[in-house]
Short mmCIF file of C-alpha atoms and ligand atoms in Angstrom, two decimals:
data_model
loop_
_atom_site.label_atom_id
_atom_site.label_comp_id
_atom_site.label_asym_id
_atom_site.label_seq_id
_atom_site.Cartn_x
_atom_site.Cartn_y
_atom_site.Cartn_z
CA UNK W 1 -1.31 39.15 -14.57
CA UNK W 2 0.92 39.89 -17.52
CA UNK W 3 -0.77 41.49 -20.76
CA UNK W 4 -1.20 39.43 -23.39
CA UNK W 5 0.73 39.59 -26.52
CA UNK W 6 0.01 41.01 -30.27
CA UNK W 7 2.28 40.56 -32.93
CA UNK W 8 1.57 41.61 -36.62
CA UNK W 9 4.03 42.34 -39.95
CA UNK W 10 4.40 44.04 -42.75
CA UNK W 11 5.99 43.75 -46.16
CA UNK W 12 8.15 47.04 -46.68
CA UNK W 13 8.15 46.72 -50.28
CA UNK W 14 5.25 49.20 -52.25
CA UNK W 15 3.62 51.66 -50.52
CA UNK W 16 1.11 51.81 -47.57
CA UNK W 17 -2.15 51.69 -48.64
CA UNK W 18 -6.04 51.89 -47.22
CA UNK W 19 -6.66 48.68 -47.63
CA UNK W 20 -3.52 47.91 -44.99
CA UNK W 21 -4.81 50.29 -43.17
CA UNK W 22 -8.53 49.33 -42.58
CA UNK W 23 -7.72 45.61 -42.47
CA UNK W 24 -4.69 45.75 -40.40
CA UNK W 25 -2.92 48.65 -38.85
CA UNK W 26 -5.93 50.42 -37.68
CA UNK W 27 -6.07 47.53 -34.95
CA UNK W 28 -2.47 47.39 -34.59
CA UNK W 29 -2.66 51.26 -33.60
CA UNK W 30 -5.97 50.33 -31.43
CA UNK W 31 -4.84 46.89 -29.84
CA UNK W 32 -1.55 49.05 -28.25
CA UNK W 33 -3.90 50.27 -25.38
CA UNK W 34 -4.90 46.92 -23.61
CA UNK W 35 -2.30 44.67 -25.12
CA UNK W 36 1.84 44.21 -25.16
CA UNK W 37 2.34 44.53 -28.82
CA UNK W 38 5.20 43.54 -30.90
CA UNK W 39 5.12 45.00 -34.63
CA UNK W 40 7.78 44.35 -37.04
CA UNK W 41 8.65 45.40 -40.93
CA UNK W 42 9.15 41.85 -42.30
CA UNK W 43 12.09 43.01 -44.70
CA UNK W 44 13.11 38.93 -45.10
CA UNK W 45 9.75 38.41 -46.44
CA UNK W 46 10.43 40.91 -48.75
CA UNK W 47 12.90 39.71 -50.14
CA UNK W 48 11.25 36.52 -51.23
CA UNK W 49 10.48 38.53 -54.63
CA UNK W 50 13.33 40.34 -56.55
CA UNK W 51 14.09 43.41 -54.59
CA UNK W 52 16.52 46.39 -56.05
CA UNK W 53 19.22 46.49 -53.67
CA UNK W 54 20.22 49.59 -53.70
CA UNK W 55 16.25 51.18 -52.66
CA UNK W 56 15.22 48.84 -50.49
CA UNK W 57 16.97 50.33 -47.47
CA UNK W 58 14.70 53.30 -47.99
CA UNK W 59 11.01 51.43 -48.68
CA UNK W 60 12.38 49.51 -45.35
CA UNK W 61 12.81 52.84 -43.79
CA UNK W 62 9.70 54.46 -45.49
CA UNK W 63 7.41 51.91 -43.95
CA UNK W 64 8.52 52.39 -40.59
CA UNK W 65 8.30 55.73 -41.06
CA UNK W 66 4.30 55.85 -41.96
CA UNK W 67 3.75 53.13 -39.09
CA UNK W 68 5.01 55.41 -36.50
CA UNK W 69 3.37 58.43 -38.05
CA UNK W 70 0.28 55.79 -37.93
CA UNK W 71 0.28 55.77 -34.46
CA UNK W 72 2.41 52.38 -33.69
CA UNK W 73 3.75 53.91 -30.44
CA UNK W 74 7.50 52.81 -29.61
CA UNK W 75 7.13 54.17 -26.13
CA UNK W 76 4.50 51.45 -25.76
CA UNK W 77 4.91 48.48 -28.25
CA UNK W 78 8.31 47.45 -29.85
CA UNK W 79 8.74 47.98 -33.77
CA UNK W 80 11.57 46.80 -35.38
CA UNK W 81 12.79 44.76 -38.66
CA UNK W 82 12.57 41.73 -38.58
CA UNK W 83 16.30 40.96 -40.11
CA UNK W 84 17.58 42.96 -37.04
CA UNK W 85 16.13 39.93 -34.94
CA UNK W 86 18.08 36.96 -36.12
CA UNK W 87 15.98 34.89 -33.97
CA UNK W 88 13.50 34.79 -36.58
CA UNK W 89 15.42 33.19 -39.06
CA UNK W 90 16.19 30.26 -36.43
CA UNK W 91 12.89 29.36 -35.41
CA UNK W 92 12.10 29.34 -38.72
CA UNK W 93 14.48 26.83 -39.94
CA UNK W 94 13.49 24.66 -36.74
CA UNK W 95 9.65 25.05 -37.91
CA UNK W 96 10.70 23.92 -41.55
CA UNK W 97 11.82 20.65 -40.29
CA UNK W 98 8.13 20.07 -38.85
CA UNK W 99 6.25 21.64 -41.30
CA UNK W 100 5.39 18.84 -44.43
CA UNK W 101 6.09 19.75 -47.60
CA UNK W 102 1.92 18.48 -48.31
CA UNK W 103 0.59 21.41 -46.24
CA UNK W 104 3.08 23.47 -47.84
CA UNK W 105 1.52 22.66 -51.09
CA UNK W 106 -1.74 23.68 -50.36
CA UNK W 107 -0.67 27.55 -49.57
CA UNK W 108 -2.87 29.49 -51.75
CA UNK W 109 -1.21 32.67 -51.54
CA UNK W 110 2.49 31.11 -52.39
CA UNK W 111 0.86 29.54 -55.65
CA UNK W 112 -0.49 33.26 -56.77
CA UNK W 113 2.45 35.31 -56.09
CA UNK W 114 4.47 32.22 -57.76
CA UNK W 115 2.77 32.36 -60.66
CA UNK W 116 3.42 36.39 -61.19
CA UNK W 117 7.26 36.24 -59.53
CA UNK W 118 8.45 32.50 -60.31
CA UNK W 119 8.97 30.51 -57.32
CA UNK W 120 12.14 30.54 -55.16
CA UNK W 121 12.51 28.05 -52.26
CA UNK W 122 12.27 31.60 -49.45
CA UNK W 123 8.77 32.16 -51.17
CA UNK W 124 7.54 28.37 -50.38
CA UNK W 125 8.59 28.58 -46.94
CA UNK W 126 7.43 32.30 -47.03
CA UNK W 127 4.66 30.71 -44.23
CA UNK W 128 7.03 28.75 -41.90
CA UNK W 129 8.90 32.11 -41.65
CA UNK W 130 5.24 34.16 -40.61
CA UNK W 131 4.69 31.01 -38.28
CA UNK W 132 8.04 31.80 -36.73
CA UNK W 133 7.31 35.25 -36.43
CA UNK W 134 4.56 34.77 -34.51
CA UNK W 135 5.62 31.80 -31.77
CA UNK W 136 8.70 33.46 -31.53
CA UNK W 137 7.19 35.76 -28.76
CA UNK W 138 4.31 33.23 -28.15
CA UNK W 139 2.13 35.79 -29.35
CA UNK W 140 -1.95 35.12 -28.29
CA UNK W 141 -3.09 37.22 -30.92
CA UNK W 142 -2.11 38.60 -34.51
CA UNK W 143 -4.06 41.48 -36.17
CA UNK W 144 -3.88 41.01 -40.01
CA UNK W 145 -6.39 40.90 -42.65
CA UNK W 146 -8.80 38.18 -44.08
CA UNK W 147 -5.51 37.14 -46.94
CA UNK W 148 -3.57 35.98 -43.65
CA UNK W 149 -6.31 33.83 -42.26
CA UNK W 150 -4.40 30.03 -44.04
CA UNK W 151 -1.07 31.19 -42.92
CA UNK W 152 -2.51 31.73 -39.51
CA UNK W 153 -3.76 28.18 -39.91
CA UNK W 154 -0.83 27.04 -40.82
CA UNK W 155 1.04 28.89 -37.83
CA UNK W 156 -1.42 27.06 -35.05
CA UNK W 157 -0.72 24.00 -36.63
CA UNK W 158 2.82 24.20 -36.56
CA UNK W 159 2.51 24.90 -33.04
CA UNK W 160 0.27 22.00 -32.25
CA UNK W 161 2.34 19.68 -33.85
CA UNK W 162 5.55 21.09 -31.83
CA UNK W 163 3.89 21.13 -28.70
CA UNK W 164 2.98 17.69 -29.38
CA UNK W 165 6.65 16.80 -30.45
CA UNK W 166 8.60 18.68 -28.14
CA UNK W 167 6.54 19.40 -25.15
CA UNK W 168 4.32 22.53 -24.40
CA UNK W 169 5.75 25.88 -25.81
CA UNK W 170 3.98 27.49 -27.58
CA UNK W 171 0.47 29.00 -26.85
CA UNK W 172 -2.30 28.65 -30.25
CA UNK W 173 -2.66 32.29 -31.53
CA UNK W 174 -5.89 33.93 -32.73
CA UNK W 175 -6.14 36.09 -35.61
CA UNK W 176 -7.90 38.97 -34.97
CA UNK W 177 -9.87 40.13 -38.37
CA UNK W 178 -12.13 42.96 -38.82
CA UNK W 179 -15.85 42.21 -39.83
CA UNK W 180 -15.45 45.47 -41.92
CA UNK W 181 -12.66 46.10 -44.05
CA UNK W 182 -10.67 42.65 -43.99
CA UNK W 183 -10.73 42.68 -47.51
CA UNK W 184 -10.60 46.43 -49.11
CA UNK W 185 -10.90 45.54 -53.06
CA UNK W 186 -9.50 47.13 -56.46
CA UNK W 187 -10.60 50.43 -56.94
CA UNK W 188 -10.47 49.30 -60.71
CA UNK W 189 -11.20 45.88 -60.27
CA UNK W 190 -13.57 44.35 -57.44
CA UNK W 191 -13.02 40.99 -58.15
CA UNK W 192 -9.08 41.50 -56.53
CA UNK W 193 -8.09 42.68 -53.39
CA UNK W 194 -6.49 45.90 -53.42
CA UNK W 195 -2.87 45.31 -53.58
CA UNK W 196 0.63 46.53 -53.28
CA UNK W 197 2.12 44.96 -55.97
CA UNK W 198 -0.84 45.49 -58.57
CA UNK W 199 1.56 47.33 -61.47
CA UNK W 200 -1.55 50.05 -61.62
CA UNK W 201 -1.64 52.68 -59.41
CA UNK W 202 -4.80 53.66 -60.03
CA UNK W 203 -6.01 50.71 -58.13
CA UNK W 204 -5.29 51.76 -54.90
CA UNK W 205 -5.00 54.73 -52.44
CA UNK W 206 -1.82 55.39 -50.14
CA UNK W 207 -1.39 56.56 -46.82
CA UNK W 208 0.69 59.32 -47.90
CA UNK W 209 -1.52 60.58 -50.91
CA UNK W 210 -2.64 64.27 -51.64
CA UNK W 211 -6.36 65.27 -51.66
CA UNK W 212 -6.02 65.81 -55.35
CA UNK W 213 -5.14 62.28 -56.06
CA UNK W 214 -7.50 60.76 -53.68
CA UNK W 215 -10.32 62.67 -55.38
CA UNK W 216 -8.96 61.38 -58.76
CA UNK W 217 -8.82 57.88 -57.85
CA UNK W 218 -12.23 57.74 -56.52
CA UNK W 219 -14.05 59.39 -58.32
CA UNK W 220 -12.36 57.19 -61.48
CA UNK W 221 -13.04 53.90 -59.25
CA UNK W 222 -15.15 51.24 -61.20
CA UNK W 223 -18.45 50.69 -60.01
CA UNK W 224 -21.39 49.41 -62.13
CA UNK W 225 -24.21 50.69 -64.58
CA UNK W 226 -26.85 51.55 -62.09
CA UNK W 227 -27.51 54.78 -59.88
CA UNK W 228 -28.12 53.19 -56.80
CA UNK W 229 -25.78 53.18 -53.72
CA UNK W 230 -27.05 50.05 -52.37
CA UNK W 231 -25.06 47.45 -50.38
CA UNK W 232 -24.56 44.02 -52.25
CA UNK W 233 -21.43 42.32 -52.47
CA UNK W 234 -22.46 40.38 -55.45
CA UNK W 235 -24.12 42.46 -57.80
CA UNK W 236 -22.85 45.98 -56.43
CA UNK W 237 -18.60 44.71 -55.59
CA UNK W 238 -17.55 48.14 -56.92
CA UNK W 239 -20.13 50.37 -54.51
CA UNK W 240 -19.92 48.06 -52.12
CA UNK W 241 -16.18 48.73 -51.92
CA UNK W 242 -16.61 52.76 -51.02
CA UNK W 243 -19.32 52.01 -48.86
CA UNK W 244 -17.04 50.33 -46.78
CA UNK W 245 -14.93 52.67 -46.60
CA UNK W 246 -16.91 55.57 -45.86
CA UNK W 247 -18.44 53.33 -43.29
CA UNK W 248 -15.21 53.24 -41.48
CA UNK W 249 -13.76 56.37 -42.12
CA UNK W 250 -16.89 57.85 -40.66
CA UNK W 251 -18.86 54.97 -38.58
CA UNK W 252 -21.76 55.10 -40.49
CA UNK W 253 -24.14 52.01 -40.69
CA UNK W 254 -24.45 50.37 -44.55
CA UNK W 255 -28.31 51.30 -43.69
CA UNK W 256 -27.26 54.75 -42.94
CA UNK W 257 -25.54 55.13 -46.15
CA UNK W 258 -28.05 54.26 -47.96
CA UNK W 259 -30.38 56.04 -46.89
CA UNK W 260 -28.39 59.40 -47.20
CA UNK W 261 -26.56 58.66 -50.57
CA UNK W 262 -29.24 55.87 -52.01
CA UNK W 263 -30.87 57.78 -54.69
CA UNK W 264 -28.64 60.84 -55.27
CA UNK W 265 -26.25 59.29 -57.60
CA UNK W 266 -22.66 58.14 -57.29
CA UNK W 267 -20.97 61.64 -58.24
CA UNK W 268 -22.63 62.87 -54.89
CA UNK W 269 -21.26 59.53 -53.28
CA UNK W 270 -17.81 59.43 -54.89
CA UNK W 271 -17.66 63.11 -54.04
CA UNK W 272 -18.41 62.35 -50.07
CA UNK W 273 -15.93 59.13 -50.09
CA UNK W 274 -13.06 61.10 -51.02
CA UNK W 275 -13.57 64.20 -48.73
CA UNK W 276 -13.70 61.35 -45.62
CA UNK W 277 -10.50 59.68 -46.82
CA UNK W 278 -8.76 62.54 -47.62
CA UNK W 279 -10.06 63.82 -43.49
CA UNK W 280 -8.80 60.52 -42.29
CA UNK W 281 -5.59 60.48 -43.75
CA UNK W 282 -4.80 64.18 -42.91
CA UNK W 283 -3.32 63.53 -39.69
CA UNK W 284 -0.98 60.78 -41.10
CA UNK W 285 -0.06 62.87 -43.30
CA UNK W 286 0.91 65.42 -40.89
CA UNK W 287 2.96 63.13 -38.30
CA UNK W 288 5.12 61.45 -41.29
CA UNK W 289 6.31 64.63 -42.10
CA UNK W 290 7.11 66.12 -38.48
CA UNK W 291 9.15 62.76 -37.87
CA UNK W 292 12.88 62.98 -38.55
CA UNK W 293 13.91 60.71 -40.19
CA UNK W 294 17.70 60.09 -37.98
CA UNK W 295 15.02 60.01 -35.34
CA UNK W 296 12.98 57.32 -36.95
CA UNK W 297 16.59 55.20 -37.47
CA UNK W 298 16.86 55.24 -33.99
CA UNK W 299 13.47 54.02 -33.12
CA UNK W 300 13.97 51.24 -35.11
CA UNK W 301 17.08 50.35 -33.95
CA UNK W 302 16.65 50.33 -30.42
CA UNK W 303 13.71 48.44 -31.09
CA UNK W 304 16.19 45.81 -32.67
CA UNK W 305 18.00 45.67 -29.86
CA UNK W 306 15.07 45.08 -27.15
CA UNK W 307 13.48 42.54 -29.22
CA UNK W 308 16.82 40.61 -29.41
CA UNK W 309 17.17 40.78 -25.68
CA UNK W 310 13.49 39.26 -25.69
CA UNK W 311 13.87 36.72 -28.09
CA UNK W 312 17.14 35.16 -27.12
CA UNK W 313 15.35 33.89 -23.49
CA UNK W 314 12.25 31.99 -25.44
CA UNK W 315 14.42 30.63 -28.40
CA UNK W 316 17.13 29.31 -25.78
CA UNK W 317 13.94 27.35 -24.42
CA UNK W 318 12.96 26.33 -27.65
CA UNK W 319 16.92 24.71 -28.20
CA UNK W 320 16.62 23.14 -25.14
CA UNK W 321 12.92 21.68 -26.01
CA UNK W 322 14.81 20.39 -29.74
CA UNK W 323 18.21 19.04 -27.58
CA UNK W 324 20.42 21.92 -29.45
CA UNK W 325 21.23 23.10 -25.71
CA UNK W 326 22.47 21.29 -22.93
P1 ATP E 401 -0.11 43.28 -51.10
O1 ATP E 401 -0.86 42.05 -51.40
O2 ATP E 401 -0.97 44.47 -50.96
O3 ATP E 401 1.04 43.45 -52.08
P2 ATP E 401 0.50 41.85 -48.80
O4 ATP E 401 -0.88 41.45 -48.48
O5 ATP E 401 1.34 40.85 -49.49
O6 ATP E 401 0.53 43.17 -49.66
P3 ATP E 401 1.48 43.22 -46.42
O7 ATP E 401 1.75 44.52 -46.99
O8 ATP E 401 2.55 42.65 -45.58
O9 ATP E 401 1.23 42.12 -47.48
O10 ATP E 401 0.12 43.31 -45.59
C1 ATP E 401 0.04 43.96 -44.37
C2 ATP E 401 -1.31 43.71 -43.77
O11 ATP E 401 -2.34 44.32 -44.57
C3 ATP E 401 -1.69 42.23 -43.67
O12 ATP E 401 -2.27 42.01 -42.41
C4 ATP E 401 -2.70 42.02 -44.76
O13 ATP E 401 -3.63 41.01 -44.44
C5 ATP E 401 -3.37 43.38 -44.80
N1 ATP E 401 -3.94 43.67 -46.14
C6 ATP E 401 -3.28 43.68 -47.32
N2 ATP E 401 -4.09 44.01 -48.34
C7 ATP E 401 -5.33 44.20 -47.79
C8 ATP E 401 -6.61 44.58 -48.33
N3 ATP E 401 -6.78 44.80 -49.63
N4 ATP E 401 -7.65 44.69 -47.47
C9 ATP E 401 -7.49 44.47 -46.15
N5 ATP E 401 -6.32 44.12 -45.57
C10 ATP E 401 -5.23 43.99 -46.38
N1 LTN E 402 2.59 37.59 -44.56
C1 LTN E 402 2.12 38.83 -44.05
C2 LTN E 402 3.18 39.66 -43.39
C3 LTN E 402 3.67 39.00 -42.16
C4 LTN E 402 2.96 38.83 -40.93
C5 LTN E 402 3.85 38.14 -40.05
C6 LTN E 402 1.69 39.18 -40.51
C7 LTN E 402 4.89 38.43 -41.97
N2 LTN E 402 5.01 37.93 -40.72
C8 LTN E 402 3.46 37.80 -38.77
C9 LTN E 402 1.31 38.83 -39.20
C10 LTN E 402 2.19 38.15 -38.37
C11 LTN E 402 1.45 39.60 -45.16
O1 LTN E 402 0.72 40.46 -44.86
N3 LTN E 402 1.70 39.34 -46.38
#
């Protein structure tokens, strides 16, 4: 029986950062070795805020650059961007024409970023693009984080209501969403999700960061008036935050934690988060700058090229299925 299929994006614009990592690409790197996976730098998303022409070909490239030196394996899984792939854009003008403007409305994510950007019509439709995305290879599953889970609503619905319309196309994809690290927060705020686009730096940690600043950041991370490392979501956010993280960077049980950091202080703690960060980030560190970067233009654009070839047979069926094909 054929493998199933994973498909997952990413924005290229702002750096890489943990909290991409632990809620997304650590299963997109994991999910290659059972599944046929299809990852793609969503550079049309991207655009859906004001971009600076002339340095966006380089975050584009950047990004692919840290996924492959990540792990995303291009012998296994195609990666490509997603403007490359002009089926994309199709599907996802078909989708718009199914889609109502009422469900539209109610994306929580479009009213946030429209509030900091201003709105544009690509940002509204922003969703109907992701749906496309995904039902474009009739993807069964899509590792993102917990901030993805509406637009993965929306996406199944969409499909429903083509299916429904059109005949049977397109299979309902799951999101798969880690029980640990779907949500990595603020290092100086824990009420927000750590972010690319938060305009301080010191709120996050990147991929590509030196020990020195990792120790910085952490050990500068808000946390609370206490002493205790205790896990509590509500009344410990900040601690709570680095305990998740050490619990993935090293597989430690919350129980586990607290029992070998609980009384000792968060210096000791802060001091312990950092050193297993800065360990798990070593490696990526170390492929991103082995990779050449002609090398990693190449990658990327015979991934292109493959995922057109793919593409063009399911979006031919979805003409036909719409009566745009004979
Ligand atoms: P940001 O909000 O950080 O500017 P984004 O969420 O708009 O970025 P992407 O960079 O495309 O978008 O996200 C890539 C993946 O990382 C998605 O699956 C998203 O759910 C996940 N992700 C983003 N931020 C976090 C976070 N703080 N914790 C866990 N997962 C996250
Ligand atoms: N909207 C996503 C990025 C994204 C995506 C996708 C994720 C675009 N297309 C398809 C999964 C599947 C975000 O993280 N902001």
């Amino acid at each position: 029986m054929a493998r199933k299929k994973v498909f997952s994006g990413i924005q290229p614009t702002g750096n890489i950062h943990i909290g991409n990592y632990l809620g997304a690409l650590r299963n997109w790197v994991a999910l290659q070795e059972e599944y046929d996976c299809i990852y793609c730098v969503v550079d049309l998303h991207a655009i859906t805020v004001p971009q600076d022409p002339a340095a966006f070909p380089g975050e584009r490239h950047d990004a692919a650059k840290v996924l492959l030196a990540m792990g995303v394996d291009p012998g296994r899984s195609l990666l490509y961007y997603q403007s490359r792939v002009p089926q994309h854009a199709e599907l996802a003008w078909i989708l718009s024409t199914i889609a109502s403007t009422g469900q539209m409305n109610r994306m929580t994510q479009f009213k946030e970023k429209a509030d900091k950007a201003g709105s544009n019509l690509g940002l509204y439709s922003y969703p109907v693009l992701m749906a496309a995305d995904i039902l474009l290879f009739r993807a069964d599953a899509v590792p993102v984080g917990e901030d993805q889970k509406q637009h993965l609503e929306l996406t199944r619905d969409l499909a429903e209501r083509f299916n429904a319309r059109f005949g049977e196309e397109f299979p309902l994809p799951e999101p798969i969403i880690p029980k640990t690290g779907a949500r990595i927060m603020s290092l100086q705020d824990p009420t927000a999700k750590m972010s690319k686009s938060d305009p301080d730096p010191a709120s996050r940690i990147l991929i590509l960061d030196d020990p020195a600043t990792i120790r910085r950041r952490v050990k500068r991370a808000v946390t609370d008036s206490e002493t205790e490392v205790r896990f509590d979501w509500e009344k410990k956010a900040g601690v709570s935050n680095l305990m998740e993280m050490y619990s993935l960077f090293t597989g430690a049980s919350m129980e586990q934690i607290e029992a070998e950091f609980g009384t000792g202080g968060y210096g000791r703690f802060k001091e312990a988060v950092a050193e297993e960060i800065i360990a798990g980030l070593a490696p990526f560190r170390r492929a991103y700058e082995a990779l050449d970067d002609a090398e990693v233009d190449r990658i990327m654009e015979a991934g292109a090229e493959a995922a057109r070839r793919r593409a063009e047979v399911y979006q031919e069926a979805v003409r036909r299925r719409v009566g745009l094909s004979a």
